[in-house]
mmCIF file of C-alpha atoms in Angstrom:
data_model
loop_
_atom_site.group_PDB
_atom_site.id
_atom_site.type_symbol
_atom_site.label_atom_id
_atom_site.label_comp_id
_atom_site.label_asym_id
_atom_site.label_seq_id
_atom_site.Cartn_x
_atom_site.Cartn_y
_atom_site.Cartn_z
ATOM 1 C CA MET A 1 0.834 -0.025 -0.086
ATOM 2 C CA ILE A 2 3.519 2.607 0.652
ATOM 3 C CA LEU A 3 4.540 1.255 -3.005
ATOM 4 C CA LEU A 4 1.244 2.079 -4.267
ATOM 5 C CA GLY A 5 0.628 5.660 -2.617
ATOM 6 C CA GLN A 6 4.202 6.652 -3.488
ATOM 7 C CA LEU A 7 3.132 5.516 -7.141
ATOM 8 C CA VAL A 8 0.042 8.067 -6.954
ATOM 9 C CA ILE A 9 1.589 10.493 -5.371
ATOM 10 C CA LEU A 10 4.434 10.666 -7.876
ATOM 11 C CA ILE A 11 2.190 10.511 -11.062
ATOM 12 C CA ILE A 12 -0.234 13.353 -9.491
ATOM 13 C CA ILE A 13 2.739 15.152 -8.941
ATOM 14 C CA THR A 14 4.553 15.534 -12.211
ATOM 15 C CA LEU A 15 1.705 15.740 -14.576
ATOM 16 C CA ILE A 16 0.981 18.675 -12.129
ATOM 17 C CA LEU A 17 4.473 20.325 -12.298
ATOM 18 C CA GLY A 18 4.263 19.258 -15.899
ATOM 19 C CA LYS A 19 1.493 20.917 -17.442
ATOM 20 C CA ILE A 20 2.442 23.969 -15.243
ATOM 21 C CA SER A 21 5.578 24.018 -16.619
ATOM 22 C CA LYS A 22 4.049 24.012 -20.279
ATOM 23 C CA LYS A 23 1.826 26.900 -18.667
ATOM 24 C CA LEU A 24 4.321 28.884 -18.329
ATOM 25 C CA GLY A 25 6.609 28.462 -21.713
ATOM 26 C CA PHE A 26 9.364 25.527 -20.792
ATOM 27 C CA ALA A 27 9.137 22.001 -22.364
ATOM 28 C CA GLN A 28 6.833 19.940 -20.276
ATOM 29 C CA VAL A 29 9.578 17.277 -19.353
ATOM 30 C CA VAL A 30 11.259 20.685 -17.172
ATOM 31 C CA GLY A 31 8.478 20.317 -14.636
ATOM 32 C CA GLN A 32 8.743 16.625 -14.541
ATOM 33 C CA LEU A 33 11.639 16.510 -14.036
ATOM 34 C CA PHE A 34 11.505 18.779 -11.026
ATOM 35 C CA ALA A 35 8.538 17.209 -9.380
ATOM 36 C CA GLY A 36 11.066 13.796 -8.372
ATOM 37 C CA ILE A 37 13.420 16.657 -6.822
ATOM 38 C CA ILE A 38 10.418 17.599 -3.810
ATOM 39 C CA VAL A 39 9.056 14.653 -3.734
ATOM 40 C CA GLY A 40 11.795 13.144 -3.140
ATOM 41 C CA PRO A 41 14.781 12.502 -0.628
ATOM 42 C CA ALA A 42 16.271 16.288 -1.471
ATOM 43 C CA LEU A 43 12.957 17.825 -0.408
ATOM 44 C CA LEU A 44 9.723 16.500 0.256
ATOM 45 C CA ASN A 45 11.068 12.820 0.716
ATOM 46 C CA TRP A 46 7.322 11.241 0.205
ATOM 47 C CA VAL A 47 8.484 8.829 -2.825
ATOM 48 C CA THR A 48 11.899 7.190 -2.020
ATOM 49 C CA THR A 49 12.811 5.059 -5.214
ATOM 50 C CA GLY A 50 13.571 1.330 -4.489
ATOM 51 C CA THR A 51 13.684 -1.780 -6.921
ATOM 52 C CA THR A 52 9.803 -1.341 -7.839
ATOM 53 C CA LEU A 53 9.816 1.363 -9.159
ATOM 54 C CA ASP A 54 13.412 1.889 -10.650
ATOM 55 C CA SER A 55 11.741 -1.482 -12.969
ATOM 56 C CA LEU A 56 9.140 0.447 -12.709
ATOM 57 C CA SER A 57 11.336 3.058 -14.955
ATOM 58 C CA GLU A 58 12.828 1.128 -15.948
ATOM 59 C CA ILE A 59 9.825 0.056 -18.521
ATOM 60 C CA GLY A 60 8.977 3.064 -19.058
ATOM 61 C CA VAL A 61 11.936 4.460 -20.845
ATOM 62 C CA LEU A 62 11.732 1.102 -23.209
ATOM 63 C CA LEU A 63 8.167 2.020 -23.576
ATOM 64 C CA LEU A 64 9.215 6.075 -25.035
ATOM 65 C CA MET A 65 12.243 3.884 -26.923
ATOM 66 C CA PHE A 66 10.007 2.170 -28.611
ATOM 67 C CA THR A 67 7.292 4.332 -29.028
ATOM 68 C CA ALA A 68 9.839 7.489 -30.720
ATOM 69 C CA GLY A 69 10.925 4.507 -32.923
ATOM 70 C CA LEU A 70 7.960 3.616 -34.063
ATOM 71 C CA SER A 71 7.786 7.862 -35.162
ATOM 72 C CA THR A 72 11.116 7.139 -37.001
ATOM 73 C CA ASP A 73 11.114 7.494 -40.763
ATOM 74 C CA MET A 74 14.493 5.279 -41.692
ATOM 75 C CA GLY A 75 14.438 5.862 -44.806
ATOM 76 C CA GLN A 76 14.569 9.742 -44.047
ATOM 77 C CA LEU A 77 17.265 8.257 -40.952
ATOM 78 C CA LYS A 78 19.536 7.092 -44.039
ATOM 79 C CA GLN A 79 18.992 10.491 -45.919
ATOM 80 C CA HIS A 80 20.786 12.144 -43.468
ATOM 81 C CA LEU A 81 23.317 9.647 -42.545
ATOM 82 C CA LYS A 82 25.970 11.932 -42.797
ATOM 83 C CA GLY A 83 24.665 14.520 -40.591
ATOM 84 C CA ALA A 84 24.594 12.094 -37.288
ATOM 85 C CA SER A 85 27.377 9.877 -38.463
ATOM 86 C CA LEU A 86 29.223 13.920 -37.883
ATOM 87 C CA THR A 87 27.134 15.062 -34.870
ATOM 88 C CA ALA A 88 27.043 11.855 -32.726
ATOM 89 C CA ILE A 89 31.010 11.581 -33.675
ATOM 90 C CA TRP A 90 31.951 14.979 -33.089
ATOM 91 C CA GLY A 91 28.970 14.877 -30.230
ATOM 92 C CA VAL A 92 31.510 11.956 -28.298
ATOM 93 C CA VAL A 93 34.629 13.153 -28.707
ATOM 94 C CA VAL A 94 34.670 16.228 -27.437
ATOM 95 C CA PRO A 95 33.500 15.411 -24.073
ATOM 96 C CA LEU A 96 35.223 12.234 -24.140
ATOM 97 C CA ILE A 97 38.803 14.483 -24.355
ATOM 98 C CA LEU A 98 37.372 17.813 -22.663
ATOM 99 C CA PHE A 99 36.130 15.707 -19.394
ATOM 100 C CA VAL A 100 39.649 14.072 -19.244
ATOM 101 C CA VAL A 101 41.754 16.895 -18.804
ATOM 102 C CA VAL A 102 39.388 19.086 -16.809
ATOM 103 C CA ALA A 103 38.343 15.377 -14.390
ATOM 104 C CA ILE A 104 42.510 15.392 -13.871
ATOM 105 C CA MET A 105 43.032 19.149 -13.518
ATOM 106 C CA LEU A 106 40.838 18.733 -11.117
ATOM 107 C CA GLY A 107 42.977 16.162 -9.344
ATOM 108 C CA TYR A 108 41.060 12.817 -10.391
ATOM 109 C CA ASP A 109 43.225 9.646 -11.088
ATOM 110 C CA PHE A 110 43.440 9.125 -14.608
ATOM 111 C CA ASN A 111 40.931 6.233 -14.570
ATOM 112 C CA ILE A 112 38.595 8.340 -13.084
ATOM 113 C CA ALA A 113 38.982 11.316 -15.266
ATOM 114 C CA VAL A 114 38.129 8.483 -18.469
ATOM 115 C CA PHE A 115 35.802 7.543 -16.923
ATOM 116 C CA TRP A 116 34.308 10.920 -16.547
ATOM 117 C CA GLY A 117 34.883 11.647 -20.142
ATOM 118 C CA ILE A 118 32.138 8.316 -21.360
ATOM 119 C CA VAL A 119 29.263 9.070 -19.053
ATOM 120 C CA PHE A 120 29.722 12.664 -20.630
ATOM 121 C CA ALA A 121 30.270 10.825 -23.760
ATOM 122 C CA ALA A 122 26.266 9.232 -24.104
ATOM 123 C CA THR A 123 23.208 10.798 -25.020
ATOM 124 C CA SER A 124 19.984 10.498 -23.466
ATOM 125 C CA ILE A 125 17.568 11.096 -26.294
ATOM 126 C CA SER A 126 13.619 10.114 -24.271
ATOM 127 C CA ILE A 127 14.180 13.695 -22.673
ATOM 128 C CA THR A 128 14.394 15.601 -26.698
ATOM 129 C CA ILE A 129 12.159 13.135 -27.626
ATOM 130 C CA SER A 130 9.863 14.708 -25.020
ATOM 131 C CA VAL A 131 10.635 18.382 -26.678
ATOM 132 C CA LEU A 132 10.427 17.271 -30.155
ATOM 133 C CA GLY A 133 7.440 15.159 -30.327
ATOM 134 C CA GLU A 134 5.661 18.453 -28.372
ATOM 135 C CA SER A 135 7.379 20.555 -30.992
ATOM 136 C CA GLY A 136 5.728 18.460 -34.050
ATOM 137 C CA GLN A 137 9.283 18.219 -34.826
ATOM 138 C CA LEU A 138 10.141 14.451 -34.288
ATOM 139 C CA GLY A 139 9.712 13.411 -37.861
ATOM 140 C CA SER A 140 11.554 17.334 -39.809
ATOM 141 C CA GLN A 141 15.389 16.998 -40.520
ATOM 142 C CA VAL A 142 16.757 18.147 -37.051
ATOM 143 C CA GLY A 143 14.935 15.733 -35.547
ATOM 144 C CA VAL A 144 15.692 12.523 -37.999
ATOM 145 C CA VAL A 145 19.052 13.895 -37.045
ATOM 146 C CA VAL A 146 19.237 14.134 -33.693
ATOM 147 C CA LEU A 147 17.197 10.820 -32.679
ATOM 148 C CA GLY A 148 20.186 9.334 -35.191
ATOM 149 C CA ALA A 149 23.338 10.729 -33.780
ATOM 150 C CA ALA A 150 22.014 10.053 -30.634
ATOM 151 C CA VAL A 151 21.793 6.548 -31.029
ATOM 152 C CA LEU A 152 24.830 6.003 -32.594
ATOM 153 C CA ASP A 153 26.117 7.792 -29.367
ATOM 154 C CA ASP A 154 25.279 5.918 -27.300
ATOM 155 C CA ILE A 155 26.130 2.644 -29.374
ATOM 156 C CA ILE A 156 29.924 3.878 -28.997
ATOM 157 C CA ALA A 157 29.130 4.601 -25.465
ATOM 158 C CA LEU A 158 28.310 1.239 -24.323
ATOM 159 C CA LEU A 159 31.318 0.407 -25.980
ATOM 160 C CA LEU A 160 33.478 2.355 -24.652
ATOM 161 C CA VAL A 161 32.423 1.113 -21.288
ATOM 162 C CA GLY A 162 33.181 -2.195 -22.482
ATOM 163 C CA GLY A 163 36.748 -1.482 -23.514
ATOM 164 C CA TYR A 164 36.863 0.604 -20.373
ATOM 165 C CA VAL A 165 35.879 -3.021 -18.582
ATOM 166 C CA LEU A 166 38.656 -4.605 -20.526
ATOM 167 C CA VAL A 167 41.822 -2.283 -19.648
ATOM 168 C CA PHE A 168 40.279 -0.191 -16.443
ATOM 169 C CA GLY A 169 38.651 -3.702 -14.682
ATOM 170 C CA GLY A 170 35.515 -4.297 -13.727
ATOM 171 C CA GLU A 171 31.858 -6.140 -13.834
ATOM 172 C CA GLY A 172 30.842 -5.465 -18.364
ATOM 173 C CA LEU A 173 27.747 -4.638 -19.924
ATOM 174 C CA GLY A 174 24.321 -6.785 -19.162
ATOM 175 C CA ILE A 175 21.242 -7.134 -22.411
ATOM 176 C CA SER A 176 18.827 -4.533 -20.069
ATOM 177 C CA THR A 177 22.168 -2.221 -21.136
ATOM 178 C CA LEU A 178 21.432 -2.664 -24.507
ATOM 179 C CA LEU A 179 17.443 -2.457 -23.993
ATOM 180 C CA PRO A 180 16.791 1.262 -25.193
ATOM 181 C CA ILE A 181 19.018 0.828 -28.186
ATOM 182 C CA ILE A 182 17.134 -2.574 -29.099
ATOM 183 C CA VAL A 183 14.019 -1.153 -28.304
ATOM 184 C CA PHE A 184 13.850 1.929 -30.787
ATOM 185 C CA LEU A 185 15.699 0.141 -33.589
ATOM 186 C CA PHE A 186 12.577 -2.717 -33.014
ATOM 187 C CA GLY A 187 9.942 0.257 -33.164
ATOM 188 C CA ALA A 188 12.186 2.073 -35.828
ATOM 189 C CA VAL A 189 11.684 -1.921 -38.106
ATOM 190 C CA LEU A 190 7.821 -2.432 -37.250
ATOM 191 C CA ASN A 191 7.371 1.426 -38.433
ATOM 192 C CA ARG A 192 8.759 0.431 -42.018
ATOM 193 C CA MET A 193 6.386 -2.885 -42.080
ATOM 194 C CA VAL A 194 3.310 -1.755 -41.223
ATOM 195 C CA ASN A 195 1.085 1.287 -40.909
ATOM 196 C CA THR A 196 1.557 1.681 -36.678
ATOM 197 C CA THR A 197 -0.199 5.748 -36.658
ATOM 198 C CA LYS A 198 -2.877 3.712 -34.317
ATOM 199 C CA MET A 199 -0.276 2.005 -32.460
ATOM 200 C CA THR A 200 1.507 5.163 -31.486
ATOM 201 C CA GLN A 201 -1.574 6.815 -30.596
ATOM 202 C CA ILE A 202 -2.068 4.147 -28.045
ATOM 203 C CA VAL A 203 1.641 3.564 -26.790
ATOM 204 C CA ASN A 204 1.954 7.724 -25.864
ATOM 205 C CA VAL A 205 -1.716 7.631 -24.625
ATOM 206 C CA PHE A 206 -0.979 5.053 -21.920
ATOM 207 C CA GLY A 207 2.816 6.041 -21.382
ATOM 208 C CA GLU A 208 1.586 10.288 -21.162
ATOM 209 C CA TRP A 209 -1.016 8.427 -17.542
ATOM 210 C CA THR A 210 1.414 6.812 -16.137
ATOM 211 C CA LEU A 211 4.874 5.249 -17.683
ATOM 212 C CA TYR A 212 6.216 8.627 -18.471
ATOM 213 C CA PRO A 213 4.991 10.162 -15.810
ATOM 214 C CA ILE A 214 6.855 7.548 -12.975
ATOM 215 C CA PHE A 215 10.180 7.971 -15.365
ATOM 216 C CA PHE A 216 11.167 11.623 -15.429
ATOM 217 C CA GLY A 217 9.668 12.505 -12.029
ATOM 218 C CA SER A 218 12.755 9.148 -10.616
ATOM 219 C CA ILE A 219 14.908 11.019 -12.641
ATOM 220 C CA GLY A 220 15.043 13.816 -9.658
ATOM 221 C CA LEU A 221 14.420 11.323 -6.807
ATOM 222 C CA HIS A 222 18.827 10.246 -7.777
ATOM 223 C CA ILE A 223 18.548 13.715 -6.261
ATOM 224 C CA SER A 224 20.414 14.641 -2.853
ATOM 225 C CA LEU A 225 21.446 17.614 -1.088
ATOM 226 C CA ALA A 226 23.733 15.862 1.381
ATOM 227 C CA GLY A 227 27.218 17.110 1.192
ATOM 228 C CA LEU A 228 26.001 20.040 -1.543
ATOM 229 C CA LYS A 229 27.435 22.903 0.783
ATOM 230 C CA ASP A 230 31.109 21.118 -0.700
ATOM 231 C CA SER A 231 30.493 19.944 -4.012
ATOM 232 C CA TRP A 232 28.239 23.141 -5.228
ATOM 233 C CA PRO A 233 31.709 24.620 -7.368
ATOM 234 C CA LEU A 234 32.304 21.166 -9.178
ATOM 235 C CA ILE A 235 29.145 20.593 -10.412
ATOM 236 C CA ILE A 236 28.978 23.968 -11.658
ATOM 237 C CA ILE A 237 32.363 23.720 -13.158
ATOM 238 C CA LEU A 238 31.309 20.266 -14.946
ATOM 239 C CA THR A 239 27.792 21.123 -14.918
ATOM 240 C CA GLY A 240 29.088 24.048 -17.607
ATOM 241 C CA LEU A 241 31.188 21.085 -19.138
ATOM 242 C CA ALA A 242 28.592 18.889 -19.457
ATOM 243 C CA VAL A 243 26.225 21.577 -21.653
ATOM 244 C CA GLY A 244 29.128 23.201 -22.993
ATOM 245 C CA THR A 245 31.147 19.953 -25.046
ATOM 246 C CA LYS A 246 27.774 18.604 -26.019
ATOM 247 C CA TYR A 247 26.974 22.238 -27.277
ATOM 248 C CA TYR A 248 29.287 23.408 -29.296
ATOM 249 C CA GLY A 249 31.168 19.654 -30.523
ATOM 250 C CA ALA A 250 27.568 18.103 -32.228
ATOM 251 C CA GLN A 251 27.157 21.543 -33.659
ATOM 252 C CA TRP A 252 30.485 21.616 -35.289
ATOM 253 C CA GLY A 253 29.764 17.706 -36.710
ATOM 254 C CA ALA A 254 25.770 19.051 -38.222
ATOM 255 C CA ARG A 255 27.733 21.870 -40.027
ATOM 256 C CA MET A 256 30.474 19.982 -40.770
ATOM 257 C CA ALA A 257 27.774 17.374 -42.905
ATOM 258 C CA GLN A 258 26.846 21.361 -44.288
ATOM 259 C CA LEU A 259 23.430 21.839 -42.242
ATOM 260 C CA ASP A 260 22.270 25.803 -41.873
ATOM 261 C CA LYS A 261 23.028 27.354 -38.638
ATOM 262 C CA PRO A 262 19.684 27.638 -36.890
ATOM 263 C CA ALA A 263 19.221 23.579 -37.290
ATOM 264 C CA ALA A 264 22.880 22.631 -36.096
ATOM 265 C CA ARG A 265 22.590 24.197 -32.858
ATOM 266 C CA ALA A 266 19.217 23.068 -31.765
ATOM 267 C CA ILE A 267 20.676 19.672 -32.943
ATOM 268 C CA GLY A 268 23.118 20.785 -30.478
ATOM 269 C CA ALA A 269 21.408 21.575 -28.269
ATOM 270 C CA GLY A 270 18.788 18.267 -28.634
ATOM 271 C CA MET A 271 21.933 15.898 -28.077
ATOM 272 C CA VAL A 272 23.460 18.063 -24.340
ATOM 273 C CA SER A 273 20.374 15.653 -22.630
ATOM 274 C CA ARG A 274 22.145 12.844 -20.837
ATOM 275 C CA GLY A 275 19.425 11.795 -18.984
ATOM 276 C CA GLU A 276 19.035 7.327 -17.878
ATOM 277 C CA MET A 277 21.853 6.281 -20.386
ATOM 278 C CA ALA A 278 24.617 8.497 -18.106
ATOM 279 C CA LEU A 279 22.422 7.477 -15.153
ATOM 280 C CA VAL A 280 23.530 3.439 -16.746
ATOM 281 C CA ILE A 281 26.702 3.619 -17.368
ATOM 282 C CA ALA A 282 27.453 6.032 -14.164
ATOM 283 C CA GLN A 283 25.302 2.568 -12.218
ATOM 284 C CA ILE A 284 26.958 -0.084 -14.262
ATOM 285 C CA GLY A 285 30.745 2.112 -12.385
ATOM 286 C CA LEU A 286 29.776 2.370 -8.926
ATOM 287 C CA GLN A 287 29.048 -1.326 -9.377
ATOM 288 C CA ALA A 288 31.977 -2.592 -11.048
ATOM 289 C CA ASN A 289 33.940 -0.347 -8.015
ATOM 290 C CA ILE A 290 35.529 1.758 -10.796
ATOM 291 C CA ILE A 291 33.870 4.594 -8.927
ATOM 292 C CA ALA A 292 32.662 5.350 -4.902
ATOM 293 C CA GLU A 293 29.833 6.901 -4.163
ATOM 294 C CA ASN A 294 30.643 10.822 -3.420
ATOM 295 C CA ILE A 295 31.651 10.167 -7.546
ATOM 296 C CA PHE A 296 28.495 8.743 -8.156
ATOM 297 C CA GLY A 297 26.738 11.021 -6.641
ATOM 298 C CA ASP A 298 28.476 14.316 -8.208
ATOM 299 C CA MET A 299 27.115 12.232 -11.485
ATOM 300 C CA VAL A 300 24.153 12.154 -10.760
ATOM 301 C CA ILE A 301 23.652 15.909 -10.357
ATOM 302 C CA VAL A 302 25.654 16.963 -13.420
ATOM 303 C CA ILE A 303 23.130 14.530 -15.329
ATOM 304 C CA ILE A 304 20.606 15.594 -13.730
ATOM 305 C CA LEU A 305 20.976 19.353 -14.429
ATOM 306 C CA SER A 306 22.733 19.065 -18.121
ATOM 307 C CA THR A 307 18.919 17.648 -17.925
ATOM 308 C CA ILE A 308 16.751 19.923 -16.791
ATOM 309 C CA ILE A 309 19.550 22.224 -18.866
ATOM 310 C CA ALA A 310 18.477 20.726 -22.020
ATOM 311 C CA PRO A 311 15.147 21.211 -23.090
ATOM 312 C CA LEU A 312 15.776 24.637 -22.274
ATOM 313 C CA LEU A 313 18.098 25.016 -24.766
ATOM 314 C CA LEU A 314 16.185 23.509 -26.870
ATOM 315 C CA ARG A 315 12.509 24.667 -27.069
ATOM 316 C CA PRO A 316 13.377 28.386 -28.507
ATOM 317 C CA LEU A 317 15.919 27.130 -31.028
ATOM 318 C CA LEU A 318 13.556 24.693 -33.308
ATOM 319 C CA LYS A 319 11.742 28.068 -32.313
ATOM 320 C CA GLN A 320 13.862 29.242 -35.562
ATOM 321 C CA LEU A 321 13.557 26.821 -37.652
#
C-alpha cells in the first residue's frame, strides 16, 4: 500500500508540474523532472527509490524509446546518415577529451577521469524526444538527425564502457543496458513494415498518463542535497562542461555535414541531455567499483542538471527553424 501511494503521489505531482511548466512556456518535461526533486529525498521525501519503482522507470524508458522508434522514418534517417554520424562522432569526441583533461586538472586519477568522459559522451534522447514531440519536430530534419546521432552516440558510449572494463577492470555490461537501443530499433523497423499510426497513439496515451511520469519523475529522485555545500563549485564547473561540450561538439558535426546554422544549433541543444543513459553508465561504474559513491552522487547531479538545461535550450531554438 505504501508503494502504491508513493506511485500515485509521484504520477499526480509529475503530471501537475508538467502542465504548469508547459503553461509557463517551458517544456513539459522540465516540470516533471522538478517534481521528482520536490517529492523525493532532496526535499519532501514523500517518494523514495526502490526496486519496483526503478523497474517501472526502466519500462517507461523502453516504452518511450519504442514510441520514438515508431515515429522514426528509417528512410529519412538513411537520407541524413552523414549528418547523424558526424554529429554523433563530434558529440562523443569533444566531451570525452575535455572531461578527461578537466577531471585530471581537478585532481582525479586518470582512470576516474576517463570514466567521467565516457559518462558524459552519452546522449539520452528520451528528454529530447518529449520536446521534439511537443514541437511537432520528431519527423523533421533536426528530429531525424538528433535521433540518429543519439542512437549512434549511445552505441559508441556502450562500446567505450566495454573497452574501459577490458583495460581498467570491472563487471561489464548486461543485456538490460542495450535494451533501450534495441527497442528503439525494433520500433523503427516495425514502422517500415506496417502502418503504426494507431499503435503510436495508443502507446503514447498510455505512457503519458502512467509510465512516462514515473520515469521522468524518478530521475529527480536521485538528487540528494547532502554534501552539496562542499561540492557545488565542482558541480557548476562540470555542468557547464557537460552542456558546452555536447552543444558545441554536436553542432560542429552538424555544420560539417553542411546543415544550416539554426538547424545545427538546435541539433547541438538536442544532444545535451544525458538522462537515463548516462545514469545507466554511472550505475555500471558504481556497481563495478570503478567509482565511489560520492563521485557517483556528483555525477548524478550533473546528469540531472544537464537534463533539465537541455529542453530549456532546445525549445526556443526549435521555434527559430
